[in-house]
Tab-separated table of C-alpha atoms in Angstrom:
chain	number	residue	atom	x	y	z
W	1	MET	CA	10.131	-28.952	-85.960
W	2	LYS	CA	9.390	-25.630	-88.017
W	3	PRO	CA	9.286	-22.583	-86.263
W	4	LEU	CA	6.015	-20.670	-85.887
W	5	PRO	CA	5.535	-18.291	-88.630
W	6	PHE	CA	5.900	-14.669	-87.740
W	7	PHE	CA	2.931	-12.352	-88.406
W	8	PRO	CA	4.022	-8.840	-87.597
W	9	GLU	CA	0.532	-7.544	-88.231
W	10	GLU	CA	-1.060	-9.830	-86.298
W	11	VAL	CA	1.231	-9.203	-83.187
W	12	ALA	CA	0.671	-5.282	-83.454
W	13	SER	CA	-3.127	-5.618	-83.474
W	14	CYS	CA	-2.954	-8.045	-79.961
W	15	ARG	CA	-0.724	-5.493	-78.725
W	16	ALA	CA	-3.023	-2.563	-79.219
W	17	VAL	CA	-6.010	-4.687	-77.904
W	18	PHE	CA	-4.180	-5.483	-74.597
W	19	GLN	CA	-3.243	-1.975	-74.359
W	20	GLU	CA	-6.539	-0.688	-74.769
W	21	SER	CA	-8.069	-3.304	-72.408
W	22	SER	CA	-5.559	-3.210	-69.808
W	23	GLU	CA	-5.507	0.761	-69.395
W	24	PRO	CA	-9.222	0.476	-67.799
W	25	LEU	CA	-8.131	-2.357	-65.578
W	26	PHE	CA	-5.193	-0.845	-64.286
W	27	MET	CA	-7.005	2.632	-63.654
W	28	GLU	CA	-9.639	0.572	-61.850
W	29	THR	CA	-7.538	-1.287	-59.652
W	30	THR	CA	-5.631	1.908	-58.557
W	31	TRP	CA	-8.781	3.633	-57.504
W	32	TYR	CA	-9.956	0.673	-55.433
W	33	SER	CA	-6.398	0.737	-53.871
W	34	TRP	CA	-6.640	4.545	-52.984
W	35	LEU	CA	-9.928	3.733	-51.363
W	36	PHE	CA	-8.701	0.671	-49.382
W	37	GLY	CA	-5.667	2.942	-48.583
W	38	ALA	CA	-7.836	5.859	-47.520
W	39	ALA	CA	-10.071	3.433	-45.282
W	40	TYR	CA	-7.218	1.661	-44.207
W	41	LEU	CA	-5.240	4.981	-42.761
W	42	SER	CA	-8.592	6.205	-41.216
W	43	ALA	CA	-9.235	3.012	-39.409
W	44	ILE	CA	-5.633	3.391	-38.036
W	45	VAL	CA	-6.021	7.068	-37.042
W	46	ALA	CA	-9.276	6.306	-35.384
W	47	PHE	CA	-8.042	3.659	-33.237
W	48	ALA	CA	-5.006	5.581	-32.400
W	49	VAL	CA	-7.409	8.718	-31.036
W	50	VAL	CA	-9.245	6.233	-29.048
W	51	VAL	CA	-6.243	4.360	-27.491
W	52	ILE	CA	-4.866	8.194	-26.865
W	53	MET	CA	-8.066	9.556	-25.468
W	54	THR	CA	-9.042	6.597	-23.476
W	55	ARG	CA	-6.379	7.949	-20.729
W	56	ARG	CA	-4.467	4.653	-19.728
W	57	PRO	CA	-1.553	4.233	-18.168
W	58	VAL	CA	1.344	5.378	-20.513
W	59	GLY	CA	2.427	1.504	-20.920
W	60	VAL	CA	-0.878	-0.035	-21.824
W	61	SER	CA	-1.557	2.791	-24.542
W	62	LEU	CA	1.894	2.677	-25.989
W	63	ALA	CA	1.417	-1.521	-26.075
W	64	TRP	CA	-1.846	-1.212	-27.954
W	65	LEU	CA	-0.385	1.290	-30.087
W	66	VAL	CA	2.581	-0.842	-31.143
W	67	LEU	CA	0.077	-4.035	-31.876
W	68	LEU	CA	-2.357	-1.774	-33.861
W	69	PHE	CA	0.399	-0.628	-36.359
W	70	ALA	CA	2.360	-3.746	-36.451
W	71	LEU	CA	-0.717	-5.960	-36.730
W	72	PRO	CA	-3.368	-3.707	-38.389
W	73	VAL	CA	-6.296	-6.218	-38.813
W	74	ALA	CA	-5.090	-8.539	-35.812
W	75	GLY	CA	-4.708	-5.438	-33.757
W	76	PHE	CA	-8.168	-4.114	-34.653
W	77	VAL	CA	-9.760	-7.448	-33.613
W	78	LEU	CA	-7.723	-7.745	-30.423
W	79	TYR	CA	-8.689	-4.262	-29.640
W	80	LEU	CA	-12.385	-4.608	-30.020
W	81	LEU	CA	-12.450	-7.664	-27.881
W	82	PHE	CA	-10.123	-6.686	-25.270
W	83	GLY	CA	-9.110	-2.828	-25.527
W	84	SER	CA	-11.843	-1.226	-23.564
W	85	PRO	CA	-13.713	-2.259	-20.162
W	86	ARG	CA	-17.145	-2.363	-22.132
W	87	LEU	CA	-19.629	-3.695	-19.553
W	88	GLY	CA	-22.620	-3.370	-21.835
W	89	THR	CA	-25.709	-1.372	-21.831
W	90	ARG	CA	-27.872	-4.055	-20.056
W	91	ARG	CA	-25.290	-4.331	-17.017
W	92	LEU	CA	-24.591	-0.280	-16.893
W	93	LYS	CA	-28.648	-0.005	-16.894
W	94	ARG	CA	-28.897	-2.461	-13.877
W	95	MET	CA	-25.875	-0.887	-12.049
W	96	ARG	CA	-27.944	2.557	-12.219
W	97	ALA	CA	-31.139	1.142	-11.055
W	98	LEU	CA	-29.254	-0.546	-7.954
W	99	TYR	CA	-27.403	2.866	-6.809
W	100	PRO	CA	-30.946	4.348	-4.867
W	101	ASP	CA	-30.683	0.903	-3.373
W	102	TYR	CA	-27.171	1.153	-2.529
W	103	ALA	CA	-27.246	4.566	-0.949
W	104	GLN	CA	-30.050	3.409	1.431
W	105	TRP	CA	-27.984	0.464	2.512
W	106	TYR	CA	-24.736	2.575	2.888
W	107	GLN	CA	-26.612	5.323	5.057
W	108	HIS	CA	-28.476	2.493	7.175
W	109	LEU	CA	-24.935	0.911	7.862
W	110	SER	CA	-23.001	4.043	8.455
W	111	ARG	CA	-25.740	5.134	11.150
W	112	ILE	CA	-25.719	2.113	12.915
W	113	ILE	CA	-21.785	1.477	12.942
W	114	SER	CA	-21.723	5.138	14.365
W	115	GLY	CA	-24.215	4.467	16.781
W	116	ASN	CA	-22.482	1.788	18.274
W	117	GLU	CA	-18.913	1.917	17.958
W	118	PRO	CA	-16.985	5.257	18.846
W	119	SER	CA	-15.461	7.086	16.181
W	120	ARG	CA	-11.683	7.058	16.214
W	121	CYS	CA	-9.147	6.727	13.833
W	122	PRO	CA	-7.492	3.015	14.271
W	123	VAL	CA	-3.893	3.638	13.117
W	124	THR	CA	-1.353	6.098	13.890
W	125	LEU	CA	1.785	5.128	11.761
W	126	HIS	CA	-0.202	4.726	8.654
W	127	SER	CA	-2.502	7.179	8.569
W	128	GLY	CA	-2.330	8.183	5.088
W	129	ILE	CA	-3.578	4.994	4.127
W	130	PHE	CA	-6.802	5.114	6.381
W	131	SER	CA	-7.185	8.564	5.124
W	132	LEU	CA	-7.282	7.551	1.779
W	133	ALA	CA	-9.611	4.673	2.075
W	134	GLU	CA	-11.905	6.632	4.538
W	135	LYS	CA	-12.376	9.595	2.381
W	136	ASN	CA	-12.938	7.989	-1.207
W	137	MET	CA	-14.229	4.554	-0.573
W	138	SER	CA	-18.024	3.720	-1.156
W	139	VAL	CA	-18.059	1.497	2.266
W	140	PRO	CA	-17.698	2.738	5.707
W	141	LEU	CA	-14.872	1.921	7.970
W	142	LEU	CA	-16.041	-1.706	9.739
W	143	PRO	CA	-15.423	-2.094	13.555
W	144	GLY	CA	-15.269	-4.751	15.919
W	145	ASN	CA	-14.042	-7.639	13.314
W	146	HIS	CA	-12.465	-10.836	14.705
W	147	LEU	CA	-10.216	-12.191	12.140
W	148	GLN	CA	-8.342	-15.550	12.237
W	149	LEU	CA	-5.714	-16.561	9.262
W	150	PHE	CA	-5.574	-20.013	8.006
W	151	SER	CA	-2.838	-21.454	5.898
W	152	GLY	CA	-2.957	-24.819	4.360
W	153	PHE	CA	-5.490	-26.378	2.344
W	154	GLU	CA	-6.729	-29.057	4.980
W	155	SER	CA	-7.198	-26.296	8.065
W	156	ILE	CA	-8.909	-24.144	5.167
W	157	ILE	CA	-11.301	-26.673	4.023
W	158	GLU	CA	-12.265	-28.410	7.674
W	159	HIS	CA	-12.932	-24.951	9.067
W	160	LEU	CA	-15.168	-23.759	6.077
W	161	LEU	CA	-17.046	-26.887	6.103
W	162	ARG	CA	-17.894	-26.459	9.839
W	163	ASP	CA	-19.404	-23.019	9.258
W	164	ILE	CA	-21.334	-23.987	6.267
W	165	GLU	CA	-22.584	-27.221	8.494
W	166	ASN	CA	-23.473	-24.492	11.151
W	167	ALA	CA	-25.378	-22.454	8.901
W	168	GLN	CA	-28.907	-21.439	10.096
W	169	HIS	CA	-30.432	-18.771	7.909
W	170	SER	CA	-28.038	-18.180	4.869
W	171	VAL	CA	-24.827	-19.210	2.826
W	172	VAL	CA	-23.514	-17.169	0.285
W	173	ILE	CA	-21.121	-17.989	-2.097
W	174	GLU	CA	-18.701	-16.455	-4.949
W	175	PHE	CA	-15.397	-17.550	-6.723
W	176	TYR	CA	-13.403	-17.518	-9.514
W	177	ILE	CA	-13.134	-21.406	-9.438
W	178	TRP	CA	-15.183	-24.188	-8.263
W	179	GLU	CA	-13.913	-27.335	-9.110
W	180	PRO	CA	-16.123	-29.976	-7.355
W	181	VAL	CA	-13.464	-33.065	-7.357
W	182	GLY	CA	-11.757	-34.227	-3.875
W	183	ARG	CA	-12.655	-32.163	-1.056
W	184	ALA	CA	-13.999	-29.228	-3.121
W	185	GLU	CA	-16.831	-31.875	-3.825
W	186	ASP	CA	-17.311	-32.099	-0.191
W	187	VAL	CA	-18.275	-28.510	0.040
W	188	ALA	CA	-20.777	-28.730	-2.587
W	189	GLU	CA	-22.294	-31.854	-0.404
W	190	ALA	CA	-22.598	-29.543	2.167
W	191	VAL	CA	-24.333	-26.703	0.914
W	192	ILE	CA	-26.830	-29.200	-0.684
W	193	ARG	CA	-27.275	-30.369	3.180
W	194	ALA	CA	-27.220	-26.579	4.086
W	195	ALA	CA	-30.431	-26.312	1.523
W	196	ARG	CA	-32.184	-29.130	2.721
W	197	ARG	CA	-32.179	-27.703	6.292
W	198	GLY	CA	-33.966	-24.726	5.017
W	199	VAL	CA	-31.095	-22.465	4.693
W	200	ASP	CA	-31.067	-19.681	1.927
W	201	CYS	CA	-27.921	-20.883	-0.356
W	202	LEU	CA	-26.968	-18.272	-3.010
W	203	VAL	CA	-23.977	-19.000	-5.659
W	204	VAL	CA	-22.441	-16.785	-7.886
W	205	LEU	CA	-19.713	-18.443	-10.042
W	206	ASP	CA	-17.315	-16.733	-12.710
W	207	ASN	CA	-18.358	-18.283	-16.005
W	208	VAL	CA	-14.833	-18.893	-17.372
W	209	GLY	CA	-13.195	-20.051	-14.213
W	210	SER	CA	-16.305	-22.331	-13.075
W	211	ARG	CA	-17.424	-23.688	-16.504
W	212	GLY	CA	-17.239	-26.679	-15.560
W	213	PHE	CA	-19.521	-26.498	-12.523
W	214	LEU	CA	-22.097	-24.334	-14.150
W	215	ASN	CA	-22.140	-26.695	-17.304
W	216	GLY	CA	-22.327	-29.964	-15.650
W	217	LEU	CA	-24.345	-32.091	-13.166
W	218	TRP	CA	-23.472	-29.762	-9.924
W	219	ALA	CA	-25.391	-26.710	-11.091
W	220	ARG	CA	-28.406	-29.005	-12.096
W	221	ARG	CA	-28.256	-30.444	-8.604
W	222	PHE	CA	-28.063	-27.433	-6.912
W	223	ARG	CA	-30.984	-25.989	-8.757
W	224	LEU	CA	-33.185	-28.727	-7.978
W	225	GLU	CA	-32.314	-28.369	-4.350
W	226	GLY	CA	-33.616	-24.664	-4.738
W	227	ILE	CA	-30.178	-23.090	-4.293
W	228	SER	CA	-29.571	-20.087	-6.506
W	229	VAL	CA	-26.927	-20.491	-9.214
W	230	THR	CA	-25.714	-17.459	-11.041
W	231	ALA	CA	-22.959	-17.338	-13.876
W	232	SER	CA	-21.080	-13.993	-13.638
W	233	MET	CA	-19.445	-12.657	-16.693
W	234	SER	CA	-20.876	-14.821	-19.241
W	235	VAL	CA	-19.143	-15.098	-22.605
W	236	GLY	CA	-20.061	-16.195	-25.945
W	237	PRO	CA	-19.935	-15.158	-29.546
W	238	PHE	CA	-22.937	-12.655	-29.546
W	239	ARG	CA	-21.616	-11.104	-26.202
W	240	MET	CA	-18.166	-10.178	-27.260
W	241	LEU	CA	-19.934	-7.668	-29.677
W	242	VAL	CA	-21.348	-5.634	-26.884
W	243	GLU	CA	-19.191	-6.441	-23.903
W	244	ARG	CA	-15.357	-7.250	-23.006
W	245	ILE	CA	-14.987	-10.900	-22.706
W	246	ASP	CA	-11.917	-11.316	-20.857
W	247	ILE	CA	-13.136	-9.308	-17.967
W	248	ARG	CA	-13.208	-11.719	-15.112
W	249	ASN	CA	-15.182	-12.171	-11.481
W	250	HIS	CA	-11.892	-13.027	-9.604
W	251	ARG	CA	-13.584	-12.593	-6.034
W	252	LYS	CA	-13.211	-15.628	-3.531
W	253	ILE	CA	-15.990	-15.026	-0.404
W	254	LEU	CA	-18.258	-17.183	1.387
W	255	VAL	CA	-20.542	-15.728	3.898
W	256	VAL	CA	-22.482	-17.868	6.493
W	257	ASP	CA	-25.805	-16.050	8.293
W	258	ASP	CA	-24.647	-12.662	7.408
W	259	GLN	CA	-22.098	-12.708	10.352
W	260	VAL	CA	-19.364	-15.142	9.413
W	261	ALA	CA	-17.059	-14.709	5.975
W	262	TRP	CA	-14.234	-16.115	4.360
W	263	THR	CA	-12.190	-14.597	1.489
W	264	GLY	CA	-8.702	-14.652	0.461
W	265	SER	CA	-6.818	-16.477	-2.439
W	266	PHE	CA	-8.248	-19.935	-2.022
W	267	ASN	CA	-10.308	-21.206	-4.698
W	268	LEU	CA	-12.724	-24.048	-4.413
W	269	VAL	CA	-10.284	-26.729	-5.525
W	270	ASP	CA	-8.505	-29.583	-4.303
W	271	PRO	CA	-5.122	-28.689	-4.740
W	272	SER	CA	-3.887	-32.437	-4.938
W	273	LEU	CA	-6.073	-32.726	-7.876
W	274	PHE	CA	-6.128	-29.291	-9.379
W	275	LYS	CA	-3.985	-28.305	-12.686
W	276	GLN	CA	-1.589	-30.981	-12.063
W	277	ASP	CA	-0.559	-31.135	-15.557
W	278	ALA	CA	0.866	-27.611	-15.311
W	279	GLN	CA	3.662	-29.256	-13.137
W	280	VAL	CA	4.058	-26.412	-10.806
W	281	GLY	CA	2.977	-28.295	-7.599
W	282	GLN	CA	0.298	-27.785	-5.489
W	283	TRP	CA	-1.297	-24.649	-5.097
W	284	VAL	CA	-0.385	-22.718	-1.498
W	285	ASP	CA	-3.343	-20.546	-0.493
W	286	ALA	CA	-4.721	-18.337	2.852
W	287	MET	CA	-7.694	-17.194	3.861
W	288	VAL	CA	-9.103	-15.241	6.680
W	289	ARG	CA	-12.116	-15.692	8.525
W	290	ILE	CA	-14.043	-13.116	9.768
W	291	ASP	CA	-16.533	-12.542	12.573
W	292	GLY	CA	-18.146	-9.088	12.546
W	293	VAL	CA	-19.961	-6.487	10.261
W	294	ALA	CA	-17.598	-6.933	7.370
W	295	ALA	CA	-18.954	-10.166	6.851
W	296	HIS	CA	-22.368	-8.432	6.086
W	297	VAL	CA	-20.399	-6.019	3.443
W	298	LEU	CA	-18.935	-9.143	1.921
W	299	GLY	CA	-22.196	-10.796	1.391
W	300	ALA	CA	-23.720	-7.659	0.097
W	301	ILE	CA	-21.121	-7.663	-2.676
W	302	VAL	CA	-22.033	-11.036	-3.690
W	303	GLN	CA	-25.606	-9.838	-3.630
W	304	TRP	CA	-24.993	-6.935	-5.977
W	305	ASP	CA	-22.980	-8.995	-8.364
W	306	LYS	CA	-25.821	-11.167	-8.580
W	307	ALA	CA	-28.468	-8.542	-9.298
W	308	LEU	CA	-25.842	-7.382	-12.105
W	309	GLU	CA	-26.215	-10.354	-13.632
W	310	THR	CA	-29.675	-11.156	-13.122
W	311	GLY	CA	-31.548	-8.056	-12.713
W	312	GLN	CA	-33.256	-9.476	-9.592
W	313	GLY	CA	-33.937	-7.348	-6.381
W	314	HIS	CA	-30.904	-6.931	-3.951
W	315	PRO	CA	-32.152	-8.598	-0.624
W	316	SER	CA	-29.176	-7.410	1.309
W	317	PHE	CA	-30.490	-3.610	0.486
W	318	ASN	CA	-33.827	-4.058	0.900
W	319	ARG	CA	-33.378	-5.500	4.521
W	320	GLN	CA	-32.067	-3.652	7.995
W	321	TYR	CA	-29.112	-5.237	8.971
W	322	GLU	CA	-28.657	-5.944	12.977
W	323	TYR	CA	-25.682	-4.889	14.415
W	324	PRO	CA	-24.040	-7.734	16.539
W	325	SER	CA	-24.987	-6.914	20.153
W	326	ALA	CA	-21.776	-6.194	22.585
W	327	ALA	CA	-22.315	-9.918	24.240
W	328	HIS	CA	-21.915	-11.556	20.964
W	329	ARG	CA	-19.056	-9.204	19.826
W	330	GLY	CA	-17.177	-10.039	22.997
W	331	ARG	CA	-13.624	-8.169	23.012
W	332	GLU	CA	-12.644	-5.445	21.104
W	333	GLY	CA	-11.855	-6.403	17.297
W	334	ALA	CA	-10.142	-4.965	14.366
W	335	PHE	CA	-11.181	-2.185	12.237
W	336	VAL	CA	-11.588	-3.088	8.531
W	337	HIS	CA	-12.080	-1.308	5.246
W	338	VAL	CA	-13.501	-3.862	2.356
W	339	LEU	CA	-12.291	-2.577	-0.830
W	340	PRO	CA	-14.474	-4.090	-3.838
W	341	SER	CA	-12.835	-3.161	-7.263
W	342	GLY	CA	-13.615	-3.713	-10.804
W	343	PRO	CA	-14.147	-2.084	-13.851
W	344	ASP	CA	-17.415	-0.527	-12.945
W	345	VAL	CA	-15.785	1.406	-9.882
W	346	ASP	CA	-13.335	3.823	-9.790
W	347	ARG	CA	-10.542	1.715	-11.040
W	348	GLU	CA	-7.469	4.096	-9.590
W	349	MET	CA	-9.073	3.513	-5.994
W	350	LEU	CA	-7.016	0.353	-5.336
W	351	GLN	CA	-3.928	1.259	-7.226
W	352	GLN	CA	-3.753	4.506	-5.235
W	353	VAL	CA	-4.204	2.166	-1.660
W	354	LEU	CA	-1.088	-0.046	-3.193
W	355	LEU	CA	0.874	2.641	-4.049
W	356	THR	CA	0.074	4.784	-0.633
W	357	ALA	CA	0.841	1.535	1.426
W	358	ILE	CA	4.134	1.055	-0.216
W	359	TYR	CA	5.176	4.799	0.330
W	360	GLU	CA	3.955	4.960	3.826
W	361	SER	CA	6.108	1.833	4.988
W	362	ARG	CA	8.704	2.986	7.123
W	363	GLU	CA	10.664	-0.376	8.258
W	364	GLU	CA	9.389	-3.290	6.656
W	365	LEU	CA	7.442	-4.154	3.572
W	366	LEU	CA	6.290	-7.894	2.961
W	367	ILE	CA	4.789	-8.710	-0.246
W	368	SER	CA	3.321	-12.116	-1.312
W	369	THR	CA	2.054	-12.342	-4.897
W	370	PRO	CA	1.803	-15.184	-7.507
W	371	TYR	CA	1.502	-12.983	-10.388
W	372	PHE	CA	3.699	-10.092	-10.633
W	373	VAL	CA	3.495	-7.520	-13.341
W	374	PRO	CA	3.703	-4.160	-11.906
W	375	ASP	CA	3.013	-0.757	-13.899
W	376	GLU	CA	5.707	1.828	-13.663
W	377	SER	CA	4.325	3.422	-10.601
W	378	LEU	CA	4.206	0.409	-8.559
W	379	LEU	CA	7.365	-0.762	-9.760
W	380	THR	CA	9.067	2.806	-8.955
W	381	ALA	CA	7.216	2.839	-5.347
W	382	LEU	CA	8.795	-0.356	-4.548
W	383	LYS	CA	12.376	0.792	-5.511
W	384	SER	CA	11.796	3.879	-3.717
W	385	ALA	CA	11.061	2.396	-0.407
W	386	ALA	CA	13.882	-0.365	-0.928
W	387	MET	CA	16.332	3.020	-1.647
W	388	ARG	CA	14.933	4.737	1.451
W	389	GLY	CA	15.953	1.771	3.830
W	390	VAL	CA	12.771	0.059	4.057
W	391	ASP	CA	13.124	-4.026	3.946
W	392	VAL	CA	11.195	-4.675	0.993
W	393	GLN	CA	10.857	-8.410	0.429
W	394	LEU	CA	9.113	-10.050	-2.533
W	395	LEU	CA	7.753	-13.512	-2.095
W	396	VAL	CA	6.701	-15.100	-5.559
W	397	PRO	CA	6.590	-18.899	-6.664
W	398	ALA	CA	9.553	-20.336	-8.353
W	399	LYS	CA	7.345	-21.559	-10.604
W	400	ASN	CA	4.215	-20.259	-12.228
W	401	ASP	CA	1.455	-21.881	-14.156
W	402	SER	CA	1.420	-18.937	-17.037
W	403	ARG	CA	4.453	-18.966	-19.033
W	404	MET	CA	4.326	-15.594	-20.275
W	405	VAL	CA	3.869	-14.079	-16.569
W	406	HIS	CA	6.484	-16.607	-15.340
W	407	HIS	CA	9.188	-14.730	-17.841
W	408	ALA	CA	7.916	-11.082	-18.209
W	409	SER	CA	7.511	-11.098	-14.165
W	410	ARG	CA	11.658	-11.872	-14.241
W	411	SER	CA	12.417	-8.978	-16.405
W	412	TYR	CA	11.763	-6.475	-13.218
W	413	TYR	CA	14.134	-8.391	-11.126
W	414	GLN	CA	17.357	-6.649	-11.999
W	415	GLU	CA	16.331	-3.088	-11.279
W	416	LEU	CA	14.331	-4.485	-8.243
W	417	LEU	CA	17.635	-6.056	-6.780
W	418	GLN	CA	19.824	-3.403	-7.672
W	419	ALA	CA	17.605	-0.839	-5.558
W	420	GLY	CA	17.739	-3.295	-2.755
W	421	VAL	CA	14.906	-5.436	-2.653
W	422	THR	CA	15.095	-9.049	-1.759
W	423	ILE	CA	13.250	-11.572	-3.923
W	424	GLN	CA	12.463	-15.140	-2.637
W	425	GLN	CA	11.716	-17.756	-4.726
W	426	PHE	CA	8.987	-20.059	-3.293
W	427	ASN	CA	9.674	-23.807	-3.804
W	428	GLY	CA	6.880	-25.917	-2.171
W	429	GLY	CA	4.587	-25.426	-5.012
W	430	LEU	CA	2.623	-22.530	-6.780
W	431	LEU	CA	2.513	-19.881	-3.902
W	432	HIS	CA	-0.999	-18.248	-4.504
W	433	THR	CA	-1.530	-16.066	-1.424
W	434	LYS	CA	-1.942	-12.595	-2.060
W	435	CYS	CA	-1.298	-9.792	0.464
W	436	VAL	CA	0.876	-6.791	1.580
W	437	LEU	CA	1.755	-6.283	5.217
W	438	VAL	CA	2.930	-2.818	6.171
W	439	ASP	CA	5.475	-2.617	9.092
W	440	ARG	CA	3.457	-5.426	10.523
W	441	GLU	CA	0.371	-3.440	11.393
W	442	THR	CA	-1.343	-2.721	8.433
W	443	ALA	CA	-2.079	-5.463	5.897
W	444	LEU	CA	-3.928	-5.793	2.453
W	445	PHE	CA	-5.158	-8.797	2.200
W	446	GLY	CA	-7.646	-10.449	-0.293
W	447	THR	CA	-7.778	-11.617	-4.189
W	448	VAL	CA	-5.775	-9.059	-5.593
W	449	ASN	CA	-2.519	-10.082	-7.784
W	450	LEU	CA	0.202	-7.467	-8.159
W	451	ASP	CA	-0.389	-7.239	-11.954
W	452	MET	CA	-2.228	-4.757	-14.247
W	453	ARG	CA	-5.097	-7.039	-14.811
W	454	SER	CA	-5.687	-7.414	-10.977
W	455	VAL	CA	-5.449	-3.641	-10.343
W	456	TRP	CA	-6.965	-2.193	-13.466
W	457	LEU	CA	-9.608	-4.919	-14.730
W	458	ASN	CA	-11.067	-7.896	-12.962
W	459	TYR	CA	-13.676	-7.897	-10.068
W	460	GLU	CA	-11.623	-8.097	-6.823
W	461	VAL	CA	-11.819	-7.852	-3.104
W	462	THR	CA	-9.384	-6.613	-0.546
W	463	LEU	CA	-9.430	-6.194	3.004
W	464	ILE	CA	-7.708	-3.005	4.563
W	465	VAL	CA	-7.069	-4.553	8.179
W	466	TYR	CA	-5.447	-1.970	10.818
W	467	ASP	CA	-4.560	-4.360	13.353
W	468	ASP	CA	-1.176	-5.517	14.513
W	469	GLY	CA	-2.576	-8.922	15.888
W	470	PHE	CA	-3.691	-9.843	12.304
W	471	GLY	CA	-0.352	-8.377	10.956
W	472	GLN	CA	1.559	-10.635	13.151
W	473	GLN	CA	-0.688	-13.539	11.831
W	474	ILE	CA	0.125	-12.713	8.444
W	475	PHE	CA	3.823	-12.039	9.274
W	476	HIS	CA	4.236	-15.807	10.845
W	477	VAL	CA	2.445	-17.139	7.724
W	478	LEU	CA	4.984	-15.594	5.159
W	479	GLN	CA	7.817	-16.425	7.471
W	480	SER	CA	6.606	-20.076	7.164
W	481	TYR	CA	6.690	-19.583	3.042
W	482	MET	CA	10.309	-18.181	3.166
W	483	LYS	CA	11.439	-21.441	4.807
W	484	GLN	CA	10.480	-23.004	1.693
W	485	ALA	CA	12.251	-20.293	-0.456
W	486	SER	CA	15.581	-19.188	-1.871
W	487	GLN	CA	16.615	-15.780	-2.224
W	488	VAL	CA	17.770	-14.578	-5.782
W	489	ASP	CA	21.415	-13.594	-5.956
W	490	ILE	CA	21.688	-10.319	-7.897
W	491	SER	CA	25.222	-11.627	-9.029
W	492	LEU	CA	24.240	-15.001	-10.422
W	493	TRP	CA	20.814	-13.387	-11.575
W	494	ALA	CA	22.806	-10.807	-13.748
W	495	LYS	CA	24.691	-14.063	-15.315
W	496	ARG	CA	21.698	-15.672	-16.583
W	497	PRO	CA	22.029	-16.764	-20.518
W	498	PHE	CA	21.513	-13.899	-22.875
W	499	ARG	CA	18.478	-15.868	-24.725
W	500	ARG	CA	16.547	-15.753	-21.243
W	501	LYS	CA	16.974	-11.949	-21.061
W	502	LEU	CA	15.574	-11.410	-24.572
W	503	LEU	CA	12.808	-13.669	-23.893
W	504	GLU	CA	12.034	-11.892	-20.581
W	505	ASN	CA	12.581	-8.260	-21.620
W	506	THR	CA	10.636	-8.815	-25.265
W	507	LEU	CA	7.574	-10.315	-22.921
W	508	GLN	CA	7.643	-7.184	-20.640
W	509	LEU	CA	6.574	-5.416	-23.631
W	510	LEU	CA	3.606	-7.063	-23.555
W	511	SER	CA	3.252	-7.074	-19.835
W	512	PRO	CA	0.626	-4.233	-20.039
W	513	LEU	CA	-1.644	-6.234	-22.244
W	514	LEU	CA	-1.200	-9.689	-19.942
């Protein structure tokens, strides 16, 4: 085959044409690159300024900054979706419209309490917790409450059903998860029977946790029976543009006739059927039954949540609450503060209460939580309590349904153990009970996990109970849990494989975002 002829004139001509045509293209590409680079840099700086000026805990801010710089495009999108507690203008307008009714309700409740019960401090040992709550919370101190703690699914469900069956006027329900299968279906049937008796029934359920209930047959059945059903914190492609979609309503409340209430860690599920594919065993919970004025306050919280979702009136705020008669109250009951928390209230209040409880502990501090991902302030408080001689015992499940939380929480064990904290891992299933017991006298009990999502973001409810009798009830339940737990040995823990330590410490970096 002959080689191609070489024509120097043609080659020179083509080279000149190429140079003439490529130079403007190169200049145009460079101009667009500079424009894109400037926009990109401006976006990073703008987002960084927003993160810095939002004044979150340092660990949270640093985690977002690392994410924004490491994954710019994905980081921007994630921050827009999950980076700020956006509640939406509609919810904020409804909130402002409810304030006058709330103020009137608060004044009436405070007036009738002060007129029926002596005004006194119910605690001597932990007066700091009491003073903090009394001076800063939006709900007054509630005296005369009779509290009964229930642990174990069958006991909880049987007494819940009994109270619903005995309802005469109203049943108010708010839960994160309602999965109506097994015994949880019995609760749904009991609510329908109550509605047929003429009982006014209201149900508020988290849109994500109870999606199956809200989108299925049971919500339609309830509405056909005249039962009010409201989806709380709805999600969708359009809502995510104006509201943060991962804020959840994590409350668990049932109120009967405005006099008896339940709250705690238990979702309306049958543990023998719920999340069995997670292979963590059955969920283990505890609930408190309240007979007294605190029941009215818990019912008002549910009514408030419904009004924020629907814009409808607030029945609990528009009628006069009748304080229980002395004959009904019987013996003197416990003093209780009800602490609702969430992104629409002072989010620091819950953390301040937790920190004060830990720092005021003198002899013993017992904590049960399924998800343990503390911020630096809580971690420091726990270590400080142990180092000054307080018997600090942290009770957590050995297996967790969240793998990320499972590993991230264990990254804190080493320094807690070195400070003298005793860590017990429960082996009888997924321990889901959430409480802090201070010197067996003051208890924080409710729906709050010791993680930053519960403390700073989700809608939760906590009872601050000043009563050594209730403290003894919690102590005995925790003791029963510890009999099924194994203590973490510091020497063995330090010898765990390097790959586990690396995984745990890596996920700890993401712990502010979990």
